[in-house]
Amino acid sequence: MEWLVATGIGLVTASGVYLLLRGRTFPVVLGLSLLGYAVNVFIFVMGRLWIGAPPILVGEGPVVDPLPQALVLTAIVIGFATTGFVIELALRSAHESGSDHVDGSEPGVRLDGTARHEGGGT
């Protein structure tokens, strides 16, 4: 089971990094969200999942650690707020620059709007 969870977290992390390296703003926002989800699952898994165990030490037996659950719940709320803010920044940037590229310009187009010609010629 540990191998399956570790592979899932690794796959989500790799997908998030791949999307972060894209040139458009929407895949970058999705990549940030995927990385946040991968970190949340990682923190949750580090706290183990006990079924039917009390969160407070009462006698003998396994006890659930409530700290990872509280951290993940807080991270989910902060992640939603941050994602909303980053989406608003991306929309504002696209409106101001006229492009949804991360650097603000389309590849192959100069800042003055003329086409850039690669290579030499006469």
PDB file of C-alpha atoms in Angstrom:
ATOM      1  CA  MET A   1       0.000   0.000   0.000  1.00  0.00           C
ATOM      2  CA  GLU A   2       2.873   2.364   0.764  1.00  0.00           C
ATOM      3  CA  TRP A   3       4.265   1.866  -2.739  1.00  0.00           C
ATOM      4  CA  LEU A   4       0.905   2.728  -4.289  1.00  0.00           C
ATOM      5  CA  VAL A   5       0.501   5.925  -2.251  1.00  0.00           C
ATOM      6  CA  ALA A   6       4.115   6.970  -2.900  1.00  0.00           C
ATOM      7  CA  THR A   7       3.680   6.352  -6.624  1.00  0.00           C
ATOM      8  CA  GLY A   8       0.460   8.364  -6.668  1.00  0.00           C
ATOM      9  CA  ILE A   9       2.074  11.279  -4.847  1.00  0.00           C
ATOM     10  CA  GLY A  10       5.055  11.123  -7.220  1.00  0.00           C
ATOM     11  CA  LEU A  11       2.801  11.087 -10.276  1.00  0.00           C
ATOM     12  CA  VAL A  12       0.783  14.079  -9.083  1.00  0.00           C
ATOM     13  CA  THR A  13       4.008  15.940  -8.225  1.00  0.00           C
ATOM     14  CA  ALA A  14       5.522  15.185 -11.642  1.00  0.00           C
ATOM     15  CA  SER A  15       2.336  16.345 -13.365  1.00  0.00           C
ATOM     16  CA  GLY A  16       2.368  19.552 -11.325  1.00  0.00           C
ATOM     17  CA  VAL A  17       5.998  20.289 -12.201  1.00  0.00           C
ATOM     18  CA  TYR A  18       5.315  19.589 -15.887  1.00  0.00           C
ATOM     19  CA  LEU A  19       2.386  22.005 -15.876  1.00  0.00           C
ATOM     20  CA  LEU A  20       4.439  24.630 -14.031  1.00  0.00           C
ATOM     21  CA  LEU A  21       6.947  24.613 -16.884  1.00  0.00           C
ATOM     22  CA  ARG A  22       4.335  25.406 -19.542  1.00  0.00           C
ATOM     23  CA  GLY A  23       4.282  28.811 -21.242  1.00  0.00           C
ATOM     24  CA  ARG A  24       0.648  29.758 -20.585  1.00  0.00           C
ATOM     25  CA  THR A  25      -0.810  30.950 -17.304  1.00  0.00           C
ATOM     26  CA  PHE A  26      -3.708  28.486 -16.905  1.00  0.00           C
ATOM     27  CA  PRO A  27      -1.493  25.354 -16.907  1.00  0.00           C
ATOM     28  CA  VAL A  28       0.799  27.104 -14.415  1.00  0.00           C
ATOM     29  CA  VAL A  29      -2.152  27.671 -12.067  1.00  0.00           C
ATOM     30  CA  LEU A  30      -3.184  24.017 -12.458  1.00  0.00           C
ATOM     31  CA  GLY A  31       0.400  22.929 -11.760  1.00  0.00           C
ATOM     32  CA  LEU A  32       0.495  24.956  -8.558  1.00  0.00           C
ATOM     33  CA  SER A  33      -2.798  23.385  -7.481  1.00  0.00           C
ATOM     34  CA  LEU A  34      -1.537  19.869  -8.213  1.00  0.00           C
ATOM     35  CA  LEU A  35       1.627  20.497  -6.211  1.00  0.00           C
ATOM     36  CA  GLY A  36      -0.508  21.730  -3.321  1.00  0.00           C
ATOM     37  CA  TYR A  37      -2.633  18.583  -3.478  1.00  0.00           C
ATOM     38  CA  ALA A  38       0.463  16.372  -3.544  1.00  0.00           C
ATOM     39  CA  VAL A  39       1.895  18.107  -0.470  1.00  0.00           C
ATOM     40  CA  ASN A  40      -1.441  17.789   1.359  1.00  0.00           C
ATOM     41  CA  VAL A  41      -1.649  14.046   0.662  1.00  0.00           C
ATOM     42  CA  PHE A  42       2.000  13.647   1.704  1.00  0.00           C
ATOM     43  CA  ILE A  43       1.379  15.402   5.046  1.00  0.00           C
ATOM     44  CA  PHE A  44      -1.792  13.388   5.602  1.00  0.00           C
ATOM     45  CA  VAL A  45      -0.034  10.089   4.875  1.00  0.00           C
ATOM     46  CA  MET A  46       2.812  10.958   7.250  1.00  0.00           C
ATOM     47  CA  GLY A  47       0.293  11.069  10.099  1.00  0.00           C
ATOM     48  CA  ARG A  48      -1.012   7.554   9.310  1.00  0.00           C
ATOM     49  CA  LEU A  49      -4.666   6.668   9.043  1.00  0.00           C
ATOM     50  CA  TRP A  50      -6.167   4.845  11.993  1.00  0.00           C
ATOM     51  CA  ILE A  51      -9.768   3.656  11.853  1.00  0.00           C
ATOM     52  CA  GLY A  52     -11.711   3.744  15.103  1.00  0.00           C
ATOM     53  CA  ALA A  53      -8.789   5.018  17.198  1.00  0.00           C
ATOM     54  CA  PRO A  54      -9.349   7.904  19.632  1.00  0.00           C
ATOM     55  CA  PRO A  55      -7.548  11.213  18.973  1.00  0.00           C
ATOM     56  CA  ILE A  56      -6.694  11.554  22.671  1.00  0.00           C
ATOM     57  CA  LEU A  57      -4.754   9.101  24.811  1.00  0.00           C
ATOM     58  CA  VAL A  58      -7.395   7.093  26.676  1.00  0.00           C
ATOM     59  CA  GLY A  59      -5.959   3.874  27.995  1.00  0.00           C
ATOM     60  CA  GLU A  60      -3.999   1.540  25.757  1.00  0.00           C
ATOM     61  CA  GLY A  61      -4.067   1.008  22.032  1.00  0.00           C
ATOM     62  CA  PRO A  62      -3.355   3.070  18.940  1.00  0.00           C
ATOM     63  CA  VAL A  63      -3.932   6.796  19.129  1.00  0.00           C
ATOM     64  CA  VAL A  64      -4.587   9.064  16.139  1.00  0.00           C
ATOM     65  CA  ASP A  65      -2.325  12.074  15.742  1.00  0.00           C
ATOM     66  CA  PRO A  66      -4.691  14.984  14.980  1.00  0.00           C
ATOM     67  CA  LEU A  67      -1.920  17.414  13.978  1.00  0.00           C
ATOM     68  CA  PRO A  68      -1.486  16.256  10.333  1.00  0.00           C
ATOM     69  CA  GLN A  69      -5.251  16.369   9.832  1.00  0.00           C
ATOM     70  CA  ALA A  70      -5.413  19.914  11.198  1.00  0.00           C
ATOM     71  CA  LEU A  71      -2.458  20.976   9.034  1.00  0.00           C
ATOM     72  CA  VAL A  72      -4.032  19.537   5.884  1.00  0.00           C
ATOM     73  CA  LEU A  73      -7.393  21.146   6.621  1.00  0.00           C
ATOM     74  CA  THR A  74      -5.705  24.525   7.096  1.00  0.00           C
ATOM     75  CA  ALA A  75      -3.625  24.013   3.938  1.00  0.00           C
ATOM     76  CA  ILE A  76      -6.751  23.226   1.896  1.00  0.00           C
ATOM     77  CA  VAL A  77      -8.397  26.496   2.951  1.00  0.00           C
ATOM     78  CA  ILE A  78      -5.243  28.518   2.283  1.00  0.00           C
ATOM     79  CA  GLY A  79      -4.768  26.706  -1.043  1.00  0.00           C
ATOM     80  CA  PHE A  80      -8.254  27.675  -2.234  1.00  0.00           C
ATOM     81  CA  ALA A  81      -7.654  31.310  -1.328  1.00  0.00           C
ATOM     82  CA  THR A  82      -4.240  31.350  -2.996  1.00  0.00           C
ATOM     83  CA  THR A  83      -5.576  29.664  -6.137  1.00  0.00           C
ATOM     84  CA  GLY A  84      -8.334  32.256  -6.411  1.00  0.00           C
ATOM     85  CA  PHE A  85      -5.790  35.051  -6.029  1.00  0.00           C
ATOM     86  CA  VAL A  86      -3.429  33.569  -8.640  1.00  0.00           C
ATOM     87  CA  ILE A  87      -6.308  33.093 -11.103  1.00  0.00           C
ATOM     88  CA  GLU A  88      -7.239  36.742 -10.634  1.00  0.00           C
ATOM     89  CA  LEU A  89      -3.615  37.769 -11.243  1.00  0.00           C
ATOM     90  CA  ALA A  90      -3.489  35.635 -14.396  1.00  0.00           C
ATOM     91  CA  LEU A  91      -6.727  37.153 -15.702  1.00  0.00           C
ATOM     92  CA  ARG A  92      -5.495  40.671 -14.977  1.00  0.00           C
ATOM     93  CA  SER A  93      -2.171  39.964 -16.673  1.00  0.00           C
ATOM     94  CA  ALA A  94      -3.930  38.547 -19.736  1.00  0.00           C
ATOM     95  CA  HIS A  95      -6.179  41.603 -19.901  1.00  0.00           C
ATOM     96  CA  GLU A  96      -3.318  44.081 -19.518  1.00  0.00           C
ATOM     97  CA  SER A  97      -0.842  42.427 -21.903  1.00  0.00           C
ATOM     98  CA  GLY A  98      -3.290  40.893 -24.374  1.00  0.00           C
ATOM     99  CA  SER A  99      -1.586  37.502 -24.035  1.00  0.00           C
ATOM    100  CA  ASP A 100      -1.861  34.635 -21.592  1.00  0.00           C
ATOM    101  CA  HIS A 101       1.829  33.752 -21.833  1.00  0.00           C
ATOM    102  CA  VAL A 102       3.713  33.777 -18.571  1.00  0.00           C
ATOM    103  CA  ASP A 103       6.256  36.316 -19.828  1.00  0.00           C
ATOM    104  CA  GLY A 104       3.527  38.453 -21.410  1.00  0.00           C
ATOM    105  CA  SER A 105       4.418  38.033 -25.082  1.00  0.00           C
ATOM    106  CA  GLU A 106       3.667  35.487 -27.758  1.00  0.00           C
ATOM    107  CA  PRO A 107       6.672  33.549 -29.093  1.00  0.00           C
ATOM    108  CA  GLY A 108       7.806  34.879 -32.449  1.00  0.00           C
ATOM    109  CA  VAL A 109       6.199  38.305 -31.965  1.00  0.00           C
ATOM    110  CA  ARG A 110       8.131  41.423 -31.003  1.00  0.00           C
ATOM    111  CA  LEU A 111       6.884  43.817 -28.393  1.00  0.00           C
ATOM    112  CA  ASP A 112       5.855  46.317 -31.095  1.00  0.00           C
ATOM    113  CA  GLY A 113       3.551  43.680 -32.673  1.00  0.00           C
ATOM    114  CA  THR A 114       5.606  42.909 -35.776  1.00  0.00           C
ATOM    115  CA  ALA A 115       6.639  39.374 -36.650  1.00  0.00           C
ATOM    116  CA  ARG A 116      10.140  38.317 -35.754  1.00  0.00           C
ATOM    117  CA  HIS A 117      12.006  36.591 -38.589  1.00  0.00           C
ATOM    118  CA  GLU A 118      14.576  34.027 -37.597  1.00  0.00           C
ATOM    119  CA  GLY A 119      17.585  33.318 -39.741  1.00  0.00           C
ATOM    120  CA  GLY A 120      19.599  35.406 -42.136  1.00  0.00           C
ATOM    121  CA  GLY A 121      18.763  36.439 -45.605  1.00  0.00           C
ATOM    122  CA  THR A 122      19.289  39.122 -48.145  1.00  0.00           C
TER     123      THR A 122
END
